[in-house]
Amino acid sequence: MFPYLGYAGKWLWVDLTEGKVESRDYDPLLAESYLGGNGFGTRLLWENVGPDVDALSPENWLIFSTGPLCGTVMPNPGRMEVVAKSPLTGIYGDANSGGFLGPELKFAGWDAVVLTGQSPAPVYLAIEDGQATLRDATELWGLTASGTEQEIRRLWGDALVKTAVIGPAGENLVRYAGIQITAQRSAARCGLGAVMGSKRLKALAVRGHGPIRIADPKRLSHLSLELQRRLLANPIFPAVSAHGTPGIVSLMNAMGRFPTQNFKAGGYENADRINADALYSRAFVRNVACFGCPVACDKVYQIPDGPFANTSLRSVEYETLNALGACILNDDLDALLAANRLCDELGLDTISTGRCISFAMELWDEEILNLDDTGGLPLRWGDMSVVLRLLPMIARREGFGNLLAEGVRRMSETIGRGAEQFAMHVKGMEIPGQDGRAQRSMGLAHVTSTRGADHLKAFPTIDETGYPDEGRRRYGADYLPELVQPLATKHKAFLVKDGEDFGAVIDSTGMCKSGGTFVLAEIYWPDIGAAIEATTGMSMSVKLLKEIGERIYNLQRCYDAIHGITRADDRLPRRFSAEPSPTGNARGQTIDIEPMLQEYYRLRGWDATKGWPTPEKLQTLGLGDVAACLWR
Amino acid sequence: MPVALVRIHIKYHNMLRRLTGVDMQALDLPAGCTVQTALEAISRQYGHHLHEMLFSPNGTVATHLVIFHNGQLTRDDPDGLLLSEGDELMLFPSISGG
């Protein structure tokens, strides 16, 4: 008998090769040591998918995993984690999505779904409360993301079914294909849509009607109300709620932190044409929210007229405005939104897609690529007619699109001729929309992230522009002013480590990083510990919770280590250290991550030569078995 | 005797733009004015909703207001930061994310 509430207490095991679906009991020890979500997936990946497994082979595991707070009355508890070995990077991979699928899975009575093998023909997994079956998806194969979702709803006669689907990009094993989650959200990064495609799994479809039992409903209710009060009282809440992540475009542009022209600059002269104000006045229709979210940072947009008239979409994010805007020198907002919608339909991660295109455009500019290479497509900066032609070519691996479908690192290796100096990735993952020259902690975060270049593992928001009040409240006055200064290096290793551990916990609970934990910075360790106690009945001190966060993050690093990652891979592309930023508040700045990295290894208790967690460190985290494997 | 004036420009973003209804404005202020003077002037012009975004309840400039002075982020005391003819201020709520 699973002893904790808040969990369903069981998960689904699916062998796609054999067509078997089985119920498995949730291991209480796993819950106590890893919570769920991200931690659950990390442990299963470590135990079952070794270095000899190709990410696109049947032996890779694909893990959809909720956490104990997912679907509860906590503010913003709608997140779900997807974990697998990444076909883009070849190391640990995960992606996280909001929406409604995670809670729906819990209502159906399942904490997670774990899939392995490869189906002989396209299938989708249908989950209706306690019943789970594999169903033929031959007729769905080839459909777009929204087309698949609509068809499943039609087949079920139920408009409320929640899905996770792949588009053509996932079917064709594009290495950065994402998974589209109801409603028009994405588990975008690391190419997990390609893992799904490799298993010939077109979709998960879930309908659940059951309750989530709470250990101390009164305590959780009071805590939730208190947290919602704090969020609503935050003076920045109206701005975050009004515009969502697009609200930071012009601010980051002024900071010199808005990657422009494949990171040649950190500021775009036409950023105001693709910022939140432009988006709002041009296409805003209404606010929408993920499950249980008081922030409602999501919006529905529709282009009112012109060549892309009536194109509608939601979840337009800062990252996409950067990747399909400034980074390719595009200031045509309508074309950007049309490209965003097309990526969503094809099932492409907009960040990696945009970076592959900006990389190709720079190579064109440098005359490393020519018309013979591109199949006759001129890759001029900002030419959205070419971009809109390229997107389906990438998703279907047609012509030049087949090369772009491999991601920046493999593109640079294939093209050669000096292309690698313009390849903006860390460990094979395309760098998202930050620039370490303008915010030191983000430079470090890109390097120490366990899934390759990423802002969301550490998510250092405190020093983006300087949150002195939040910095003082969270860390104490001793860390100020440097901790909140974007260009200072002091205390940044500490900030990044704390963010990574806290983020690992948040991604393991089912909570959202944009809904008060990192953005707005109102909800922190003690609140999450209290919420876990009230929900599950598990005793959870801050000390214990921090240890769980460390355990998860160290295990991810060990997973990378057994795949050959060492200290030598912890580096940024040369551009950031050799080319001073030409614009904004960061004008003249470069970044040297070495001092911060040294401090980071020291704080982590990692071997500074190899960049691996030491056996002693792993022992203290209860990971002696991992130490024995890594250091044998 | 006429008071010498300097003309500055203020750019608004996000909620500040919504509250003012403009993305940019020119403002004539007495020579020797500071950033604080400029914020007080626009606060008077646009009313209490904008005032709440610019100032803390104790009357000091809000820590959640991000000010760029001639393109550079400033965390200096707004009351000690002198403005000159042609200066530009950009004002943002201190949002983060992404």
XYZ file of C-alpha atoms in Angstrom:
730
model
C 0.000 0.000 0.000
C 1.474 3.319 -1.050
C 1.641 5.360 2.152
C 1.448 8.921 0.824
C -1.538 10.923 -0.374
C -1.344 13.447 -3.185
C 0.024 10.695 -5.386
C -2.096 8.258 -7.359
C 0.309 5.606 -6.105
C 0.748 3.851 -9.422
C 2.161 4.369 -12.869
C 1.708 2.854 -16.291
C 4.345 0.683 -17.888
C 4.011 0.400 -21.672
C 6.070 -1.947 -23.829
C 5.368 -0.741 -27.340
C 7.212 -3.621 -28.978
C 5.015 -6.199 -27.300
C 1.934 -4.005 -27.168
C 1.688 -4.506 -23.399
C 0.287 -2.026 -20.888
C 0.662 -2.746 -17.190
C 0.034 -1.000 -13.904
C 3.033 -0.648 -11.588
C 3.073 0.417 -7.963
C 4.854 3.670 -7.117
C 7.810 2.914 -4.888
C 7.551 4.907 -1.627
C 11.333 5.117 -1.440
C 11.385 6.731 -4.851
C 8.829 9.303 -3.702
C 10.820 10.026 -0.537
C 14.117 10.391 -2.379
C 13.037 11.987 -5.668
C 9.459 13.252 -5.118
C 8.180 12.574 -8.668
C 8.234 14.403 -12.020
C 11.779 15.245 -12.934
C 13.302 13.237 -10.086
C 11.273 10.110 -10.874
C 12.304 10.302 -14.527
C 15.959 10.941 -13.702
C 16.215 7.878 -11.466
C 14.464 5.606 -13.962
C 16.641 6.842 -16.798
C 19.790 6.246 -14.744
C 18.763 2.699 -13.908
C 17.499 1.644 -17.313
C 19.006 3.587 -20.206
C 22.761 3.217 -20.340
C 25.448 4.805 -22.488
C 25.158 2.088 -25.127
C 21.544 2.982 -25.907
C 20.902 5.208 -28.903
C 18.307 7.863 -28.090
C 16.207 6.909 -31.112
C 16.381 3.166 -30.506
C 13.591 1.113 -28.926
C 15.713 0.744 -25.780
C 15.376 4.416 -24.858
C 12.701 5.132 -22.231
C 10.186 7.942 -22.587
C 8.814 9.035 -19.246
C 5.804 11.317 -18.696
C 5.790 12.113 -15.032
C 3.697 14.266 -12.716
C 4.504 15.275 -9.169
C 2.681 15.231 -5.859
C 1.458 18.831 -6.108
C 0.265 18.490 -9.698
C -3.484 18.931 -9.948
C -3.897 20.186 -6.381
C -5.197 23.582 -5.203
C -1.691 25.045 -5.070
C -1.211 28.033 -7.397
C 0.142 26.899 -10.800
C 0.185 23.128 -10.294
C -0.361 22.148 -13.930
C 3.129 21.104 -14.999
C 4.245 17.750 -16.293
C 7.766 16.526 -16.934
C 8.925 14.439 -19.884
C 12.285 12.662 -19.535
C 14.340 10.561 -21.963
C 17.823 10.385 -23.380
C 17.993 13.252 -25.856
C 18.575 12.540 -29.553
C 19.819 16.115 -29.914
C 22.545 16.007 -27.274
C 22.993 12.289 -26.572
C 22.845 12.991 -22.827
C 20.171 13.497 -20.181
C 17.094 15.128 -21.698
C 13.927 16.583 -20.291
C 11.177 18.990 -21.191
C 8.421 20.463 -19.100
C 5.009 21.691 -20.075
C 2.064 23.470 -18.557
C -1.489 23.080 -19.708
C -3.891 20.442 -18.425
C -2.457 17.033 -19.229
C -0.561 16.499 -15.964
C -3.589 17.090 -13.718
C -5.784 15.012 -16.055
C -3.396 12.072 -15.725
C -3.604 12.343 -11.939
C -7.413 12.522 -12.116
C -7.267 9.325 -14.187
C -5.380 7.678 -11.349
C -1.818 7.631 -12.642
C 1.332 9.448 -11.526
C 3.367 8.648 -14.611
C 3.499 6.844 -17.917
C 6.696 5.077 -18.922
C 7.104 3.870 -22.482
C 9.782 1.708 -24.023
C 10.218 -0.400 -27.141
C 8.964 0.411 -30.610
C 5.537 -0.285 -31.978
C 5.458 -2.101 -35.336
C 2.800 0.364 -36.526
C 1.676 3.828 -35.405
C -0.303 3.771 -32.172
C -1.568 6.095 -29.517
C -2.038 5.399 -25.831
C -5.590 5.920 -24.662
C -6.090 6.387 -20.933
C -9.618 6.607 -19.577
C -9.428 6.566 -15.814
C -8.125 3.136 -14.795
C -8.188 1.729 -18.331
C -5.223 2.153 -20.650
C -4.970 0.668 -24.129
C -2.851 1.055 -27.220
C -4.939 2.012 -30.237
C -4.215 2.146 -33.926
C -2.956 5.547 -35.059
C -2.418 4.810 -38.732
C -5.010 7.417 -39.642
C -3.416 9.972 -37.337
C 0.130 9.527 -38.662
C 1.069 12.505 -40.797
C -1.424 14.879 -39.192
C -0.391 18.163 -37.654
C -0.430 18.607 -33.897
C -3.800 20.327 -33.674
C -5.198 18.030 -36.371
C -4.252 15.026 -34.252
C -5.780 16.495 -31.121
C -9.009 17.354 -32.941
C -9.253 13.918 -34.522
C -8.817 12.177 -31.177
C -11.518 14.370 -29.699
C -13.785 13.509 -32.601
C -13.090 9.794 -32.246
C -13.780 9.920 -28.519
C -16.733 12.273 -28.850
C -15.223 14.236 -26.003
C -13.968 17.783 -26.327
C -12.283 17.620 -22.935
C -9.789 14.860 -23.670
C -6.224 16.037 -22.991
C -3.409 15.006 -25.272
C 0.313 14.966 -25.850
C 0.980 14.660 -29.574
C 3.758 14.846 -32.102
C 3.544 16.508 -35.477
C 5.403 15.563 -38.656
C 8.715 16.693 -37.113
C 8.532 14.033 -34.425
C 7.484 11.379 -36.933
C 10.478 12.245 -39.110
C 12.892 12.194 -36.162
C 13.907 15.829 -36.308
C 16.393 15.976 -33.468
C 14.673 18.933 -31.819
C 11.069 17.883 -32.380
C 8.882 18.758 -29.424
C 5.711 17.320 -27.944
C 2.574 19.461 -28.099
C 0.450 19.385 -24.974
C -3.186 20.469 -24.533
C -3.775 23.314 -24.966
C -1.143 24.447 -27.453
C 1.656 24.184 -24.914
C 4.927 22.421 -25.664
C 7.344 20.067 -23.994
C 9.671 21.491 -26.528
C 13.313 20.984 -25.776
C 15.779 18.121 -26.180
C 14.018 16.476 -29.127
C 11.737 14.281 -27.071
C 9.152 14.420 -29.875
C 11.641 12.484 -31.990
C 11.902 9.857 -29.250
C 8.136 9.563 -29.398
C 8.297 9.315 -33.191
C 10.995 6.641 -33.036
C 8.594 4.542 -30.948
C 5.811 5.164 -33.478
C 3.747 6.672 -30.697
C 1.640 9.477 -32.144
C -0.122 10.570 -28.983
C -1.160 10.110 -25.413
C -4.831 10.834 -24.833
C -6.131 11.084 -21.292
C -9.462 11.524 -19.590
C -9.769 11.287 -15.839
C -12.590 11.880 -13.396
C -11.174 10.800 -10.058
C -10.082 12.815 -7.040
C -6.644 13.545 -5.684
C -6.681 12.710 -1.990
C -4.924 15.233 0.245
C -3.385 14.435 3.625
C -4.284 17.736 5.287
C -6.761 19.594 3.058
C -7.261 22.446 5.515
C -3.557 23.184 5.793
C -3.057 22.991 2.025
C -6.032 25.249 1.406
C -4.741 27.868 3.852
C -1.270 27.670 2.362
C -2.604 28.021 -1.161
C -4.645 31.079 -0.238
C -1.660 32.616 1.501
C 0.550 32.046 -1.552
C -2.101 33.454 -3.880
C -2.359 36.524 -1.651
C 1.402 36.996 -1.847
C 1.411 36.617 -5.614
C -1.407 39.110 -6.090
C 0.253 41.609 -3.753
C 3.537 41.488 -5.663
C 3.872 44.877 -7.403
C 5.035 43.202 -10.613
C 2.155 40.729 -10.736
C 0.005 42.948 -13.018
C 2.841 43.290 -15.530
C 3.583 39.549 -15.613
C -0.093 38.729 -15.867
C -0.782 41.322 -18.547
C 1.926 40.290 -20.975
C 3.496 36.999 -19.909
C 7.044 36.318 -21.022
C 6.806 38.638 -24.076
C 6.725 41.421 -21.490
C 10.478 41.200 -21.044
C 11.463 41.641 -24.710
C 12.240 45.348 -24.630
C 13.749 45.190 -21.155
C 16.145 42.408 -22.133
C 16.881 44.266 -25.336
C 17.890 47.334 -23.350
C 20.036 45.109 -21.139
C 21.889 43.809 -24.189
C 20.624 40.341 -23.319
C 18.309 39.778 -26.305
C 20.283 37.587 -28.725
C 20.390 39.230 -32.102
C 21.712 38.001 -35.452
C 22.886 34.636 -34.127
C 24.336 36.252 -30.967
C 26.483 38.765 -32.797
C 24.700 41.330 -30.634
C 22.475 41.434 -27.582
C 20.165 44.152 -28.813
C 17.942 44.558 -31.864
C 17.161 48.003 -33.207
C 13.644 46.927 -34.184
C 12.822 45.046 -31.002
C 9.903 47.366 -30.299
C 8.176 45.976 -33.396
C 8.087 42.470 -31.898
C 7.684 43.291 -28.207
C 4.760 42.781 -25.866
C 3.184 46.120 -26.672
C 3.289 45.420 -30.404
C 1.931 41.925 -29.862
C -0.846 43.180 -27.615
C -2.001 45.966 -29.887
C -1.767 43.864 -33.039
C -3.196 40.491 -32.113
C -4.367 40.124 -28.489
C -7.716 38.360 -28.154
C -8.032 37.176 -24.554
C -6.208 35.886 -21.484
C -6.025 32.161 -20.837
C -4.420 30.155 -18.076
C -2.989 26.743 -17.410
C -4.585 24.540 -14.778
C -5.090 26.372 -11.494
C -2.988 29.393 -12.382
C -3.834 32.848 -11.048
C -1.177 34.514 -13.214
C -2.691 33.617 -16.598
C 0.438 34.585 -18.501
C -0.872 32.734 -21.538
C -2.839 34.633 -24.211
C -4.812 33.899 -27.333
C -3.689 35.923 -30.335
C -5.127 36.317 -33.802
C -3.729 38.238 -36.751
C -6.587 40.497 -37.858
C -5.704 41.136 -41.507
C -2.988 40.965 -44.140
C -1.347 37.901 -45.712
C -1.624 35.878 -42.485
C -5.131 37.064 -41.584
C -7.003 34.912 -39.044
C -3.920 32.946 -38.022
C -4.576 32.304 -34.365
C -2.327 30.854 -31.704
C -1.524 30.919 -28.019
C 1.563 30.521 -25.875
C 3.612 33.088 -27.786
C 6.726 33.283 -25.641
C 9.710 35.570 -25.208
C 11.943 32.792 -26.481
C 10.067 32.504 -29.763
C 9.954 36.265 -30.272
C 13.705 36.096 -29.974
C 14.435 32.944 -31.970
C 12.141 33.749 -34.901
C 12.586 37.513 -34.473
C 15.756 39.265 -33.381
C 18.050 36.297 -33.806
C 17.256 36.110 -37.520
C 16.752 39.905 -37.855
C 13.031 39.603 -38.478
C 10.813 42.495 -37.405
C 7.694 41.335 -39.256
C 5.463 40.393 -36.322
C 2.734 38.807 -38.465
C 5.227 36.550 -40.229
C 6.793 35.698 -36.865
C 3.430 34.641 -35.451
C 2.692 32.616 -38.575
C 6.057 30.862 -38.205
C 5.336 30.234 -34.522
C 2.003 28.653 -35.384
C 3.625 26.555 -38.089
C 6.264 25.287 -35.640
C 3.496 24.334 -33.208
C 1.621 22.445 -35.913
C 4.718 20.680 -37.206
C 5.891 19.943 -33.675
C 9.157 21.862 -33.762
C 10.919 23.453 -30.791
C 10.912 27.137 -31.741
C 14.182 27.833 -29.929
C 16.275 25.197 -31.678
C 14.493 25.781 -34.980
C 15.236 29.487 -34.867
C 18.841 28.882 -33.876
C 19.431 26.427 -36.715
C 18.088 29.031 -39.125
C 20.092 31.917 -37.641
C 23.197 29.726 -37.755
C 22.554 28.942 -41.433
C 21.937 32.626 -42.166
C 25.241 33.599 -40.617
C 27.000 30.894 -42.628
C 25.354 32.319 -45.734
C 26.539 35.776 -44.729
C 30.059 34.425 -44.248
C 29.870 32.693 -47.661
C 30.392 29.314 -46.023
C 27.030 28.224 -47.460
C 25.912 28.977 -51.005
C 22.990 28.189 -53.291
C 24.407 24.747 -54.098
C 24.345 23.891 -50.392
C 20.871 25.250 -49.767
C 19.160 23.833 -52.829
C 18.704 27.276 -54.315
C 17.392 29.031 -51.204
C 19.076 32.363 -50.445
C 19.352 32.679 -46.664
C 19.255 36.429 -46.238
C 18.733 37.799 -42.737
C 15.098 38.442 -41.957
C 13.716 36.879 -45.130
C 10.591 35.287 -43.694
C 9.400 33.967 -47.034
C 12.398 31.619 -46.942
C 11.881 30.799 -43.252
C 8.259 29.848 -43.864
C 9.374 27.592 -46.714
C 12.110 26.043 -44.595
C 9.949 25.020 -41.629
C 8.006 22.250 -43.420
C 11.247 21.190 -45.122
C 12.850 20.735 -41.705
C 9.868 18.852 -40.338
C 9.792 16.526 -43.342
C 13.568 16.376 -43.708
C 13.356 17.559 -47.297
C 16.346 18.984 -49.153
C 18.338 21.509 -47.128
C 15.807 21.015 -44.326
C 17.276 17.579 -43.704
C 20.549 19.175 -42.642
C 18.811 21.738 -40.420
C 16.837 18.933 -38.800
C 20.062 17.664 -37.250
C 20.607 20.671 -34.980
C 23.401 23.211 -34.848
C 26.202 20.941 -33.620
C 25.718 18.247 -36.249
C 25.173 20.923 -38.915
C 28.541 22.466 -38.095
C 30.269 19.073 -38.181
C 28.724 18.223 -41.545
C 29.339 21.587 -43.160
C 32.889 22.077 -41.822
C 34.799 24.902 -43.524
C 35.018 26.849 -40.255
C 31.301 26.690 -39.560
C 31.868 25.588 -35.975
C 32.976 29.058 -34.872
C 29.429 30.304 -35.497
C 27.683 27.291 -33.932
C 25.930 28.601 -30.837
C 25.323 25.585 -28.650
C 26.485 24.025 -25.387
C 26.765 20.227 -25.344
C 24.740 20.092 -28.560
C 21.785 22.117 -27.271
C 21.042 25.388 -29.051
C 21.441 28.346 -26.688
C 18.165 29.978 -25.679
C 17.398 33.697 -25.516
C 19.940 34.998 -23.046
C 23.460 36.347 -23.357
C 25.994 35.759 -20.602
C 27.820 38.918 -21.610
C 24.841 40.839 -20.232
C 23.952 38.576 -17.312
C 26.829 36.592 -15.843
C 24.687 34.067 -14.011
C 22.946 33.088 -17.257
C 26.280 32.413 -18.912
C 27.157 30.072 -16.061
C 23.668 28.534 -16.108
C 23.969 27.720 -19.813
C 27.149 25.813 -19.079
C 26.138 23.935 -15.932
C 22.687 22.880 -17.126
C 22.421 19.103 -17.257
C 20.505 19.136 -20.551
C 22.911 21.381 -22.453
C 22.480 25.130 -22.937
C 19.456 26.104 -20.946
C 18.147 28.934 -18.825
C 15.438 27.007 -17.014
C 17.546 24.659 -14.911
C 19.033 27.433 -12.760
C 16.651 30.166 -13.959
C 18.448 33.056 -12.242
C 15.753 35.732 -12.349
C 16.940 37.643 -9.297
C 19.770 39.363 -11.173
C 18.235 39.783 -14.635
C 17.828 43.464 -13.945
C 18.192 43.411 -10.200
C 15.523 42.323 -7.727
C 16.985 43.775 -4.525
C 13.925 43.146 -2.374
C 13.548 39.544 -3.499
C 17.306 38.960 -3.290
C 17.408 40.241 0.277
C 14.344 38.248 1.262
C 15.616 34.982 -0.181
C 19.321 35.117 0.492
C 19.895 37.837 3.083
C 21.586 41.225 2.935
C 25.082 39.731 3.051
C 24.771 38.689 -0.582
C 23.832 42.167 -1.773
C 24.516 44.140 -3.833
C 26.535 41.782 -6.070
C 24.004 38.948 -6.094
C 21.432 41.119 -7.859
C 23.834 42.926 -10.192
C 23.690 41.416 -13.702
C 27.337 42.074 -14.498
C 28.814 41.027 -11.161
C 30.331 37.540 -10.846
C 30.444 37.335 -7.054
C 27.865 34.948 -5.531
C 26.650 33.870 -8.980
C 27.843 30.280 -8.559
C 25.797 30.181 -5.368
C 22.762 31.645 -7.143
C 23.011 29.146 -9.984
C 23.473 26.140 -7.709
C 20.549 27.134 -5.501
C 18.374 27.689 -8.576
C 19.289 24.317 -10.046
C 18.454 22.463 -6.843
C 15.243 24.406 -6.273
C 14.303 24.004 -9.944
C 14.844 20.252 -9.759
C 12.394 20.138 -6.869
C 9.845 22.361 -8.599
C 9.999 20.203 -11.729
C 9.515 17.172 -9.516
C 6.390 18.503 -7.813
C 4.330 19.597 -10.824
C 4.601 23.292 -9.983
C 5.437 26.073 -12.445
C 8.649 28.090 -12.589
C 6.906 31.084 -14.134
C 4.037 31.244 -11.695
C 5.693 32.510 -8.537
C 8.676 30.284 -7.794
C 11.249 31.946 -10.045
C 9.324 34.643 -11.888
C 7.923 36.893 -9.112
C 10.103 34.912 -6.675
C 7.396 34.693 -4.013
C 7.322 30.925 -3.438
C 10.475 29.337 -2.062
C 11.828 26.303 -0.217
C 9.728 26.570 2.991
C 6.499 26.989 1.032
C 7.139 23.951 -1.146
C 8.153 21.882 1.875
C 4.933 22.849 3.651
C 2.872 22.095 0.551
C 4.406 18.635 0.191
C 3.739 17.880 3.858
C 0.132 19.054 3.650
C -0.505 17.206 0.401
C 1.265 13.914 1.004
C 1.664 13.535 4.728
C 5.377 13.055 4.150
C 7.597 14.876 6.637
C 9.522 17.450 4.606
C 11.928 19.917 6.196
C 13.728 22.513 4.093
C 16.979 20.635 4.743
C 15.492 17.420 3.403
C 13.983 19.167 0.418
C 17.295 20.795 -0.492
C 18.959 17.408 -0.271
C 16.389 15.998 -2.708
C 17.080 18.842 -5.133
C 20.807 18.199 -4.886
C 20.324 14.465 -5.299
C 18.322 14.898 -8.493
C 20.738 17.397 -9.995
C 23.823 15.372 -9.085
C 22.282 12.244 -10.573
C 21.583 14.089 -13.826
C 25.187 15.208 -13.923
C 26.313 11.623 -13.304
C 24.106 10.500 -16.178
C 25.851 13.021 -18.408
C 29.223 11.905 -17.019
C 28.730 8.252 -17.965
C 27.945 9.557 -21.440
C 31.364 11.158 -21.626
C 30.644 14.658 -20.368
C 33.544 16.200 -18.432
C 34.722 19.604 -17.355
C 35.989 20.191 -20.904
C 32.386 20.304 -22.109
C 31.461 23.006 -19.603
C 32.210 25.911 -21.895
C 30.477 28.598 -23.890
C 31.056 29.238 -27.590
C 34.074 31.415 -28.225
C 31.938 34.343 -29.363
C 30.969 35.222 -25.784
C 34.531 35.550 -24.557
C 36.136 36.939 -27.723
C 33.602 39.380 -29.151
C 32.524 42.256 -26.891
C 28.799 42.868 -26.872
C 28.120 45.858 -29.124
C 24.819 47.050 -27.670
C 22.741 47.977 -24.680
C 23.749 47.933 -21.064
C 26.262 45.182 -21.891
C 28.144 47.230 -24.494
C 31.822 46.285 -24.434
C 31.266 43.249 -22.204
C 32.596 39.731 -22.675
C 32.253 36.874 -20.223
C 34.876 34.716 -18.529
C 33.039 31.904 -16.798
C 36.120 30.220 -15.330
C 36.119 31.910 -11.902
C 32.397 31.309 -11.489
C 32.752 27.729 -12.681
C 35.544 26.998 -10.207
C 33.416 28.363 -7.420
C 30.453 26.345 -8.685
C 32.395 23.053 -8.578
C 33.567 23.911 -5.073
C 30.050 24.636 -3.845
C 28.764 21.464 -5.487
C 31.503 19.307 -4.016
C 32.520 18.171 -7.487
C 35.948 17.150 -8.679
C 37.324 20.305 -10.299
C 39.467 18.377 -12.775
C 36.832 16.050 -14.158
C 33.800 18.150 -13.310
C 32.078 15.110 -11.786
C 30.446 14.698 -8.384
C 33.014 13.108 -6.072
C 32.335 9.680 -4.537
C 32.144 11.357 -1.129
C 29.567 13.852 -2.346
C 27.480 11.100 -3.883
C 27.659 9.082 -0.660
C 26.254 12.006 1.332
C 23.309 12.129 -1.082
C 22.589 8.429 -0.737
C 23.958 7.783 -4.202
C 26.635 5.268 -3.292
C 25.471 2.929 -6.068
C 25.913 5.736 -8.556
C 29.394 6.546 -7.252
C 30.424 2.928 -7.623
C 29.298 2.949 -11.254
C 30.781 6.326 -12.166
C 34.162 6.059 -10.457
C 34.891 2.365 -11.017
C 12.405 85.930 -14.543
C 11.756 82.916 -16.812
C 12.940 79.561 -15.501
C 15.429 77.776 -17.754
C 14.028 74.486 -18.985
C 15.538 71.257 -20.269
C 13.663 68.893 -22.558
C 13.962 65.208 -21.836
C 12.302 62.170 -23.397
C 10.667 59.287 -21.566
C 9.894 55.899 -23.091
C 7.318 53.681 -21.426
C 7.073 49.929 -21.633
C 4.667 47.201 -20.614
C 2.188 48.277 -17.910
C 3.654 51.769 -17.847
C 2.716 52.197 -21.458
C -0.775 50.918 -20.789
C -1.212 53.305 -17.873
C 0.051 56.349 -19.752
C -1.439 55.440 -23.114
C 1.713 56.559 -24.911
C 4.986 54.880 -25.733
C 7.062 58.027 -25.548
C 6.747 61.626 -24.476
C 8.808 64.783 -24.293
C 8.874 66.564 -20.969
C 10.085 70.084 -20.187
C 11.525 70.379 -16.708
C 13.421 73.068 -14.833
C 17.176 72.994 -15.356
C 18.874 71.125 -12.541
C 16.082 68.615 -12.266
C 16.691 64.994 -11.347
C 15.228 61.640 -12.346
C 13.087 61.896 -9.230
C 11.698 65.231 -10.454
C 10.776 63.661 -13.785
C 9.033 60.711 -12.117
C 7.078 63.060 -9.859
C 6.020 65.099 -12.887
C 4.648 62.150 -14.823
C 3.063 60.766 -11.692
C 1.111 64.022 -11.350
C 0.188 63.910 -15.025
C -1.136 60.336 -15.128
C -2.570 59.785 -11.692
C -2.419 57.316 -8.856
C -2.236 54.063 -10.853
C 1.012 55.182 -12.425
C 2.153 56.617 -9.104
C 1.842 53.148 -7.569
C 4.112 51.732 -10.257
C 6.722 54.444 -9.737
C 6.806 54.975 -5.991
C 6.760 52.835 -2.885
C 4.184 53.584 -0.180
C 6.899 55.463 1.767
C 7.399 57.861 -1.150
C 10.759 56.612 -2.379
C 11.167 55.456 -5.972
C 9.991 51.856 -6.176
C 12.664 49.166 -6.243
C 10.580 47.294 -8.803
C 10.969 50.130 -11.308
C 13.826 49.673 -13.768
C 15.290 52.910 -15.082
C 17.631 53.287 -18.023
C 19.309 56.679 -18.304
C 20.621 57.333 -21.796
C 20.631 53.603 -22.510
C 22.388 52.538 -19.316
C 20.723 50.700 -16.459
C 20.933 52.821 -13.352
C 20.410 51.892 -9.744
C 21.714 55.232 -8.510
C 19.622 57.384 -6.198
C 17.070 58.986 -8.564
C 17.142 62.132 -6.461
C 20.844 62.601 -7.108
C 20.812 61.843 -10.816
C 20.753 65.112 -12.742
C 19.065 65.347 -16.125
C 20.377 67.392 -19.043
C 18.887 68.660 -22.277
C 18.090 65.747 -24.621
C 18.452 63.017 -22.003
C 16.348 59.889 -22.408
C 14.778 57.778 -19.696
C 13.355 54.326 -20.363
C 11.037 52.981 -17.696
C 10.097 49.332 -17.180
C 8.441 47.305 -14.453
C 11.198 44.958 -13.253
C 9.751 41.819 -14.744
C 11.870 38.761 -15.343
C 11.586 35.344 -16.925
C 12.734 33.769 -20.164
